[in-house]
Amino acid sequence: LLKSFSVIVICCLIGYNTINANVNYFYMNMRYERTVNIASNVLDDICETPEYLTKTDKVAVWGANAKLLQDGYEYNPTLPLIRGSEDTHNVLISQRHYKLFWLNFLGVNINTATVDEIYEISETTEFKNMPCYPQKGYVKCINDIIVVKLGAVEQSYGYYGY
């Protein structure tokens, strides 16, 4: 009787884990598809900006957790790839992630702004009046840097992000 019960429990665990793995794979695949689409749209809009490559080649991506931009901040780089970001739209959670995604998946090397330049731009009225992705005007040239505003500035959570 104990042997039969053990076999039933093991079969149930195998079935549960199989379903759980397939559901997680489905959601992970959906995030990947959203990520590719969003990253491609943003890159297209950057390239269509008249100032890009004629006036500047530097890009600042806003809408990511500012903690991840700071030097010395340690985080597990595999977690965003597995779980995605907080907004569940894509797995790109920082300017660094966008830069690496554009380079490794789309083959485009983008020169990005420094943390100080990003914060300096974020204090301008022009930036604060910009709409967020996907509204028209979320990509704009400010202070000779192409600025991409993916999310609103939120300080209530203790960081600038979306």
Coordinates of C-alpha atoms in Angstrom, one line a residue:
L1 CA 0.0 0.0 0.0
L2 CA 2.8 2.4 0.9
K3 CA 4.6 1.6 -2.4
S4 CA 1.4 2.3 -4.4
F5 CA 0.9 5.6 -2.5
S6 CA 4.5 6.6 -3.3
V7 CA 4.1 5.9 -7.0
I8 CA 0.9 8.0 -7.1
V9 CA 2.6 10.9 -5.3
I10 CA 5.6 10.8 -7.7
C11 CA 3.3 10.7 -10.7
C12 CA 1.3 13.7 -9.4
L13 CA 4.6 15.6 -8.8
I14 CA 5.8 14.8 -12.3
G15 CA 2.5 16.0 -13.8
Y16 CA 2.4 19.2 -11.7
N17 CA 6.0 20.0 -12.6
T18 CA 5.3 19.4 -16.3
I19 CA 2.3 21.7 -16.3
N20 CA 4.2 24.4 -14.3
A21 CA 7.2 24.3 -16.6
N22 CA 5.0 24.6 -19.7
V23 CA 3.0 27.5 -18.3
N24 CA 6.2 29.3 -17.2
Y25 CA 7.8 28.7 -20.7
F26 CA 4.6 30.2 -22.3
Y27 CA 4.9 33.4 -20.2
M28 CA 8.6 33.6 -20.8
N29 CA 8.1 33.3 -24.5
M30 CA 5.4 36.0 -24.5
R31 CA 7.8 38.4 -22.6
Y32 CA 10.5 37.6 -25.1
E33 CA 8.2 38.4 -28.0
R34 CA 7.1 41.7 -26.4
T35 CA 10.8 42.5 -25.7
V36 CA 11.8 42.0 -29.3
N37 CA 8.9 44.2 -30.5
I38 CA 9.5 47.0 -28.1
A39 CA 13.2 47.0 -28.6
S40 CA 12.8 47.0 -32.3
N41 CA 10.2 49.8 -32.3
V42 CA 12.4 52.0 -30.0
L43 CA 15.5 51.4 -32.1
D44 CA 13.5 52.3 -35.3
D45 CA 12.3 55.5 -33.7
I46 CA 15.8 56.4 -32.5
C47 CA 17.2 55.9 -36.1
E48 CA 14.3 58.0 -37.5
T49 CA 15.2 60.9 -35.3
P50 CA 16.7 63.6 -37.6
E51 CA 19.5 64.4 -35.1
Y52 CA 20.7 60.8 -34.8
L53 CA 24.1 60.4 -36.5
T54 CA 23.9 63.9 -38.0
K55 CA 24.2 65.8 -34.7
T56 CA 24.8 63.1 -32.1
D57 CA 25.1 59.3 -31.7
K58 CA 24.6 59.2 -28.0
V59 CA 21.4 57.8 -26.6
A60 CA 19.9 57.9 -23.1
V61 CA 17.2 55.4 -22.3
W62 CA 15.0 56.5 -19.4
G63 CA 12.4 54.3 -17.7
A64 CA 14.6 51.8 -16.0
N65 CA 15.5 51.3 -12.3
A66 CA 18.1 54.0 -11.6
K67 CA 19.7 51.7 -9.0
L68 CA 20.9 49.5 -11.8
L69 CA 22.7 52.4 -13.5
Q70 CA 24.8 53.1 -10.4
D71 CA 28.4 51.9 -10.3
G72 CA 29.0 49.2 -7.7
Y73 CA 25.3 48.1 -7.6
E74 CA 25.3 44.3 -7.7
Y75 CA 22.4 42.3 -9.0
N76 CA 21.9 38.8 -10.4
P77 CA 22.0 39.4 -14.2
T78 CA 20.0 36.2 -14.9
L79 CA 16.9 37.1 -12.9
P80 CA 15.6 39.7 -15.4
L81 CA 16.1 37.2 -18.2
I82 CA 14.0 34.6 -16.3
R83 CA 11.4 36.6 -14.6
G84 CA 11.2 39.8 -16.6
S85 CA 10.9 43.3 -15.3
E86 CA 8.4 44.6 -12.8
D87 CA 6.0 45.9 -15.5
T88 CA 5.8 42.4 -17.2
H89 CA 6.0 44.0 -20.6
N90 CA 9.6 43.0 -21.4
V91 CA 12.8 41.8 -19.8
L92 CA 14.8 44.9 -20.4
I93 CA 15.1 46.7 -17.1
S94 CA 17.9 49.2 -17.6
Q95 CA 19.7 51.2 -20.3
R96 CA 22.5 48.6 -20.1
H97 CA 20.0 45.8 -21.0
Y98 CA 18.7 47.8 -24.0
K99 CA 22.2 48.4 -25.2
L100 CA 23.2 44.7 -24.9
F101 CA 19.9 43.6 -26.5
W102 CA 20.3 45.9 -29.5
L103 CA 23.9 44.7 -29.9
N104 CA 23.5 41.0 -29.4
F105 CA 20.0 40.4 -30.8
L106 CA 19.6 43.1 -33.4
G107 CA 23.3 43.7 -34.3
V108 CA 23.3 47.5 -33.7
N109 CA 25.9 49.1 -31.4
I110 CA 24.4 52.1 -29.6
N111 CA 26.6 54.7 -27.8
T112 CA 24.7 55.4 -24.5
A113 CA 24.8 58.3 -22.2
T114 CA 26.4 58.3 -18.7
V115 CA 24.5 58.2 -15.5
D116 CA 25.3 61.9 -14.8
E117 CA 24.1 62.9 -18.3
I118 CA 20.9 60.9 -17.8
Y119 CA 20.1 62.6 -14.4
E120 CA 21.0 66.0 -15.9
I121 CA 18.6 65.5 -18.7
S122 CA 15.9 64.2 -16.4
E123 CA 15.8 67.6 -14.5
T124 CA 15.0 69.6 -17.7
T125 CA 11.5 70.9 -18.4
E126 CA 11.7 69.6 -21.9
F127 CA 12.2 66.0 -20.6
K128 CA 9.5 66.3 -18.0
N129 CA 7.0 67.4 -20.6
M130 CA 7.9 64.5 -22.9
P131 CA 5.3 61.8 -23.4
C132 CA 6.2 58.1 -22.5
Y133 CA 6.4 55.2 -24.9
P134 CA 4.5 54.4 -27.1
Q135 CA 3.1 57.9 -27.5
K136 CA 4.4 60.1 -30.3
G137 CA 7.3 62.2 -29.1
Y138 CA 8.8 59.8 -26.6
V139 CA 12.1 60.1 -28.5
K140 CA 13.7 63.5 -28.6
C141 CA 17.1 65.2 -28.8
I142 CA 17.9 67.1 -25.6
N143 CA 21.3 68.6 -24.8
D144 CA 22.8 66.8 -27.9
I145 CA 21.7 63.4 -26.6
I146 CA 18.8 61.3 -28.1
V147 CA 16.5 60.7 -25.2
V148 CA 14.1 57.8 -25.1
K149 CA 11.4 58.1 -22.4
L150 CA 10.0 54.7 -21.7
G151 CA 8.3 55.4 -18.5
A152 CA 7.2 58.2 -16.2
V153 CA 9.4 59.6 -13.5
E154 CA 8.3 58.0 -10.3
Q155 CA 10.0 58.9 -7.0
S156 CA 7.4 57.4 -4.7
Y157 CA 9.2 54.0 -4.9
G158 CA 12.6 55.5 -3.9
Y159 CA 14.0 55.4 -7.5
Y160 CA 13.4 56.9 -10.9
G161 CA 11.8 54.2 -13.1
Y162 CA 8.7 52.7 -14.5

